Coordinates of C-alpha atoms and ligand atoms in Angstrom, one line a residue:
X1368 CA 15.3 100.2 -46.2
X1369 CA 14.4 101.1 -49.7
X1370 CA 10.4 101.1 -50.7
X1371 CA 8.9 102.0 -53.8
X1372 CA 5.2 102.6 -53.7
X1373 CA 4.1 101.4 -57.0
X1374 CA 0.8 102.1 -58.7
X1375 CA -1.6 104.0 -60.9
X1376 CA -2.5 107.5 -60.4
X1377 CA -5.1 108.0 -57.7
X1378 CA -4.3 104.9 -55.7
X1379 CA -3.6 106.4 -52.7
X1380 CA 0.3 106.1 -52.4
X1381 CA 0.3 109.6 -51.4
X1382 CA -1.9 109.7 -49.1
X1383 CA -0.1 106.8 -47.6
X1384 CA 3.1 107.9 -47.8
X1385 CA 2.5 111.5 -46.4
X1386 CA 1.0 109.3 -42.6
X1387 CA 4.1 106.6 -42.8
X1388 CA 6.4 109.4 -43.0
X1389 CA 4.8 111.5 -39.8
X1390 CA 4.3 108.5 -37.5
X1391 CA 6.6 106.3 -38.6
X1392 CA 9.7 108.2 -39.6
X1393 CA 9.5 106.9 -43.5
X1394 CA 11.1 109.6 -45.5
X1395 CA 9.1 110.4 -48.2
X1396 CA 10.6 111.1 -51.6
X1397 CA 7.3 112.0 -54.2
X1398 CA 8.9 113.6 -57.5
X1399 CA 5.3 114.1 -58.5
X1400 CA 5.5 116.7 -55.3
X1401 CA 9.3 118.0 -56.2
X1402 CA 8.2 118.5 -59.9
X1403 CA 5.1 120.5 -58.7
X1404 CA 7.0 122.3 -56.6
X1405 CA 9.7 123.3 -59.3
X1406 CA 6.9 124.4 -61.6
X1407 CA 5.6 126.8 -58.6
X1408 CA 9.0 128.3 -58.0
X1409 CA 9.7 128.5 -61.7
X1410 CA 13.1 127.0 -61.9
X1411 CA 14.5 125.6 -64.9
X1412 CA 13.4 122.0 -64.4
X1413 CA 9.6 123.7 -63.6
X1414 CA 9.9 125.1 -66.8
X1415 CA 11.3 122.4 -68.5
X1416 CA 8.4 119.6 -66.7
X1417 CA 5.3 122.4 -66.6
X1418 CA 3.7 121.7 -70.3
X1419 CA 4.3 117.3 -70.0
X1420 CA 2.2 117.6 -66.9
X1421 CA -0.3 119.5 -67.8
X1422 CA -0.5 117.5 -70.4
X1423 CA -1.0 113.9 -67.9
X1424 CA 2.4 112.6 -69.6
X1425 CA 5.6 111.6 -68.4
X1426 CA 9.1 113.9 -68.2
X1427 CA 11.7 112.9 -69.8
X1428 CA 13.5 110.4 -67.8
X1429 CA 17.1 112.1 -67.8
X1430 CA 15.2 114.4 -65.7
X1431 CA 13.5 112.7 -63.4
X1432 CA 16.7 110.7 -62.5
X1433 CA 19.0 113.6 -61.8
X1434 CA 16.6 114.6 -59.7
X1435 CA 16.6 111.4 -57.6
X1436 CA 19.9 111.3 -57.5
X1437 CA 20.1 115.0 -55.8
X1438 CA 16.9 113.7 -53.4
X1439 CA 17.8 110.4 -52.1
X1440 CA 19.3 110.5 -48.8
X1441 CA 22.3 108.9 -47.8
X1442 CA 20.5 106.3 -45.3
X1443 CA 17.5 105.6 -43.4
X1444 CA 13.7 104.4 -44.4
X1445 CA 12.9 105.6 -47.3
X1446 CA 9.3 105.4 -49.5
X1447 CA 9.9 106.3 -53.4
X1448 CA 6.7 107.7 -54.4
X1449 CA 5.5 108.1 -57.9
X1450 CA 9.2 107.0 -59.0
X1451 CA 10.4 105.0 -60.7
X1452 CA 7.6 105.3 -63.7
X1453 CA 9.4 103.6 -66.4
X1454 CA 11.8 100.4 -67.0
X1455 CA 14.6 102.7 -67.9
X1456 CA 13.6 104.8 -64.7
X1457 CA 14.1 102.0 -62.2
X1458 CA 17.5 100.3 -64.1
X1459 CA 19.2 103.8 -63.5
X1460 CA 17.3 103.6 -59.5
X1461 CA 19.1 100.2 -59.7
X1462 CA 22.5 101.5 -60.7
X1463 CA 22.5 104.1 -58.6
X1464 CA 22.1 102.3 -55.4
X1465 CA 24.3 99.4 -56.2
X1466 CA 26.9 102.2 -56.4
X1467 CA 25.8 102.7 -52.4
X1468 CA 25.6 99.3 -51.6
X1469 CA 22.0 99.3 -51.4
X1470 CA 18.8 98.0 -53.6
X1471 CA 15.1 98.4 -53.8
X1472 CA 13.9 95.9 -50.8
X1473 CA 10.3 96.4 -51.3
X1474 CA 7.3 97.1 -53.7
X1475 CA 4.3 97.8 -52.5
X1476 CA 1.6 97.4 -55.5
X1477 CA -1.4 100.0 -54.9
X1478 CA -3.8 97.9 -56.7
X1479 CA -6.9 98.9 -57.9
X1480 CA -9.7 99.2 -60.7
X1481 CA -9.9 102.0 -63.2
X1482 CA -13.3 103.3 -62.2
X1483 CA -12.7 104.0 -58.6
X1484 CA -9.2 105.9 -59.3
X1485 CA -11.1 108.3 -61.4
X1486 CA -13.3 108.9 -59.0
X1487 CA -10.4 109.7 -56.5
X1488 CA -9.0 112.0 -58.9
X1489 CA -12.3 113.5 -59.9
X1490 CA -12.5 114.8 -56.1
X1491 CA -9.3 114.8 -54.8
X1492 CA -8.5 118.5 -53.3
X1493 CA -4.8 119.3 -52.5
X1494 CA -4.0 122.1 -49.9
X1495 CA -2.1 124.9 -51.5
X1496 CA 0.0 125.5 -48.7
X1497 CA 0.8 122.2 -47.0
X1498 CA 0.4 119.9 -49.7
X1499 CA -2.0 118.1 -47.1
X1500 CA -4.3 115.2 -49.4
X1501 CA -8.2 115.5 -49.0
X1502 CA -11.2 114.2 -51.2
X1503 CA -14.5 115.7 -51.6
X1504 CA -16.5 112.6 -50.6
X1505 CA -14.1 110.3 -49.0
X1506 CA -12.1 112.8 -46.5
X1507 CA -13.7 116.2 -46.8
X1508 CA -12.0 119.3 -44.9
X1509 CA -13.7 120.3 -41.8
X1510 CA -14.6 123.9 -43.8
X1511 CA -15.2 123.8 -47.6
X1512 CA -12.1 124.2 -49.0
X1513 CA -9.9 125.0 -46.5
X1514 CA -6.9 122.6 -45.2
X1515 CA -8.0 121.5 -41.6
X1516 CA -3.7 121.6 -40.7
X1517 CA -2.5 124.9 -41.8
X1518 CA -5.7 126.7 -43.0
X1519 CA -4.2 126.9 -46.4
X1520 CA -6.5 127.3 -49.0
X1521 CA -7.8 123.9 -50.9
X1522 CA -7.6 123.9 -54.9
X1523 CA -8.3 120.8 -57.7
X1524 CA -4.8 119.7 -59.3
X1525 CA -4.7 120.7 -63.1
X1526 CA -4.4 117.7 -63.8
X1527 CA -6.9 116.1 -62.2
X1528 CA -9.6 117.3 -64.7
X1529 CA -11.1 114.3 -66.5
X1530 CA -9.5 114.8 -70.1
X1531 CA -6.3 115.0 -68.5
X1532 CA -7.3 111.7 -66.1
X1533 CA -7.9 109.8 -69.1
X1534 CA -4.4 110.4 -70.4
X1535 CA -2.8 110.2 -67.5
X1536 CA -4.1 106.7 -66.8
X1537 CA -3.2 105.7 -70.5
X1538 CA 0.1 107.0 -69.5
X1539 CA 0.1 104.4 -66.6
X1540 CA -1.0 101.4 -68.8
X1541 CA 1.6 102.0 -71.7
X1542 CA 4.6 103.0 -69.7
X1543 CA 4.1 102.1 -66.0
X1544 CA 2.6 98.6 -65.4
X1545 CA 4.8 96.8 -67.1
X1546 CA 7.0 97.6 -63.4
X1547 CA 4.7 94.9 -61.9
X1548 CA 6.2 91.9 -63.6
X1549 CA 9.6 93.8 -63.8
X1550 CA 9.5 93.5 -59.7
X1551 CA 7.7 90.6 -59.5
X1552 CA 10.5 89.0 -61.2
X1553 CA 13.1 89.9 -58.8
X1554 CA 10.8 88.6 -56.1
X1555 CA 10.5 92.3 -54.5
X1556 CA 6.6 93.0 -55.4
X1557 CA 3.9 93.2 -52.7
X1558 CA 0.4 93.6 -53.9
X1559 CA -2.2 95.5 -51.6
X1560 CA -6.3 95.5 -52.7
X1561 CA -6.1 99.9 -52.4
X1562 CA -9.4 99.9 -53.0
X1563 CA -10.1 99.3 -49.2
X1564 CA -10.7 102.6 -46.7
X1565 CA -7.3 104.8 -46.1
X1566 CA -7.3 102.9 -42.1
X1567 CA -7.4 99.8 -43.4
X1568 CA -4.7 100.1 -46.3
X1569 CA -2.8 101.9 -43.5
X1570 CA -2.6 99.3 -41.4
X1571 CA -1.6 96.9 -44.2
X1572 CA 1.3 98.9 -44.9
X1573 CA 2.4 99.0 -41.3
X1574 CA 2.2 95.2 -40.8
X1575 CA 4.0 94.8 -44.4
X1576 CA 6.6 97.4 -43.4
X1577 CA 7.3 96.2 -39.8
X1578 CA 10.3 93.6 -40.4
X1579 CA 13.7 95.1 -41.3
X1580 CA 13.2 94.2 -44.9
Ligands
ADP2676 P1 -1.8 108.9 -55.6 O1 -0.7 109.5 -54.7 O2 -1.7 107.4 -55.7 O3 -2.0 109.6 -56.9 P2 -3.6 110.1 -53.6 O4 -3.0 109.6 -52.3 O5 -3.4 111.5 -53.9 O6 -3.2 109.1 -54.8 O7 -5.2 109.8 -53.5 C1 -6.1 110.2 -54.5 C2 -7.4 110.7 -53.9 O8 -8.1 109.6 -53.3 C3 -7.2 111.7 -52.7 O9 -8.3 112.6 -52.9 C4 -7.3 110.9 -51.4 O10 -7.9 111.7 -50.4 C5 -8.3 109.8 -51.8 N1 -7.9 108.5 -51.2 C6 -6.7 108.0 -51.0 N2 -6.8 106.7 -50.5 C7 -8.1 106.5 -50.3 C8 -8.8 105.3 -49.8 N3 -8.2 104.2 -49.3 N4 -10.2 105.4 -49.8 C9 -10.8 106.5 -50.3 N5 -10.2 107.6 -50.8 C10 -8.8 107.6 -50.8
AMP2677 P1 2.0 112.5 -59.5 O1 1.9 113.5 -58.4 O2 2.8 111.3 -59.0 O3 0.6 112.0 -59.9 O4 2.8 113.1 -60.7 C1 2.2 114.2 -61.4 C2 2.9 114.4 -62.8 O5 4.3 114.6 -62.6 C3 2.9 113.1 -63.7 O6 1.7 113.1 -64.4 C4 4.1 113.4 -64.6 O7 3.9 114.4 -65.6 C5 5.1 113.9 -63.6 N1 5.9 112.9 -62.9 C6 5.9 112.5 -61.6 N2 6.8 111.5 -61.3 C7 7.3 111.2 -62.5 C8 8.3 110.2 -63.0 N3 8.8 109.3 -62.1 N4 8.6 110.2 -64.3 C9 8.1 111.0 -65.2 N5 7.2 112.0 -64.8 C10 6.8 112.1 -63.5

């Protein structure tokens, strides 16, 4: 089972995905993750990805796909996070699992208005070590900034700064929402109101996610 969690920045489809992957076995593919983690370890895609991030805009799409295509497991539950971000983006995720047989069986729409997803992103705090998903107001740490699983220490994304926001939800508008008629066209899209509290979208997903798909 293929899901893409589809949505703008700030929506919660990490914070989602990270809890479906623990209790419910999802493996959880986030190249928003894999690309921050390449920039950390300086490889050559870091290198390459480092400045259009910092920026709040997309990497190139030749990119982003070889990446998938070294990711994505050969079977199992699987929640595509963050990807696909573009048209051309989910035609090559189409290709490339009709190759295997497969296809996209779900889209889960994280819908929700532009004011409260910059105010997510305004005071989300990501643990260093862990990559563990807090915010300042809506799921503070236990001890100011300091990740209640692994003690790791708690910083603000670069990107997360409000100039940056802006762009990055620009980015959205231009080159990303135009995947919610693309999927609601092949009958695939589910729309969720993300705008509700973490439990309750939680148990949405579950519900939504229970029948073999
Ligand atoms: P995305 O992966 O879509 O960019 P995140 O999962 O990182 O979004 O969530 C952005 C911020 O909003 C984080 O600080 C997270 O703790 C917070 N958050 C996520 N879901 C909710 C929710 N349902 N209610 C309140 N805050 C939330
Ligand atoms: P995210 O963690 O999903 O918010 O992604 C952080 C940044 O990584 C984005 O602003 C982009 O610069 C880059 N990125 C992540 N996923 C993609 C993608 N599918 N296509 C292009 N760029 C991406």
């Amino acid at each position: 089972m293929i899901v893409v969690f589809l949505g703008p920045p700030g929506s919660g489809k990490g914070t989602q995905a990270k809890t479906l992957s623990k209790e419910l076995g999802f493996v959880h593919i986030s190249t928003g993750d894999m690309l921050r983690d390449a920039v950390a370890k300086g490889t050559e895609l870091g290198k390459m990805a480092k400045e259009y991030m910092g920026r709040g805009e997309l990497v190139p799409d030749q990119l982003i796909i070889a990446l998938i295509e070294e990711a994505m497991p050969e079977g199992g539950r699987v929640i595509l996070d963050g990807f696909p971000r573009t048209i051309a983006q989910a035609e090559a995720l189409e290709d490339m699992l009709k190759r295997h047989g497969k296809e996209v069986n779900k889209v889960l729409f994280f819908d929700a208005p532009e004011e409260l997803i910059v105010e997510r992103l305004s005071g989300r705090l990501t643990c260093s070590s862990c990559g563990a998903l807090y915010h300042r107001v809506y799921k503070p740490p236990k001890d100011d900034m300091v990740c209640d699983l692994c003690g790791g220490k708690l910083l603000q994304r670069e990107d997360d700064r409000e100039d940056v926001v802006r762009n990055r939800i620009r980015v959205y508008k231009e080159q990303t929402a135009s995947l919610v008629d693309f999927y609601r066209r092949k009958n695939k899209l589910i729309s969720l109101d993300a705008g509700k509290s973490v439990e309750e979208v939680y148990e949405e997903l579950k519900r939504l996610l229970k029948d073999g798909g």
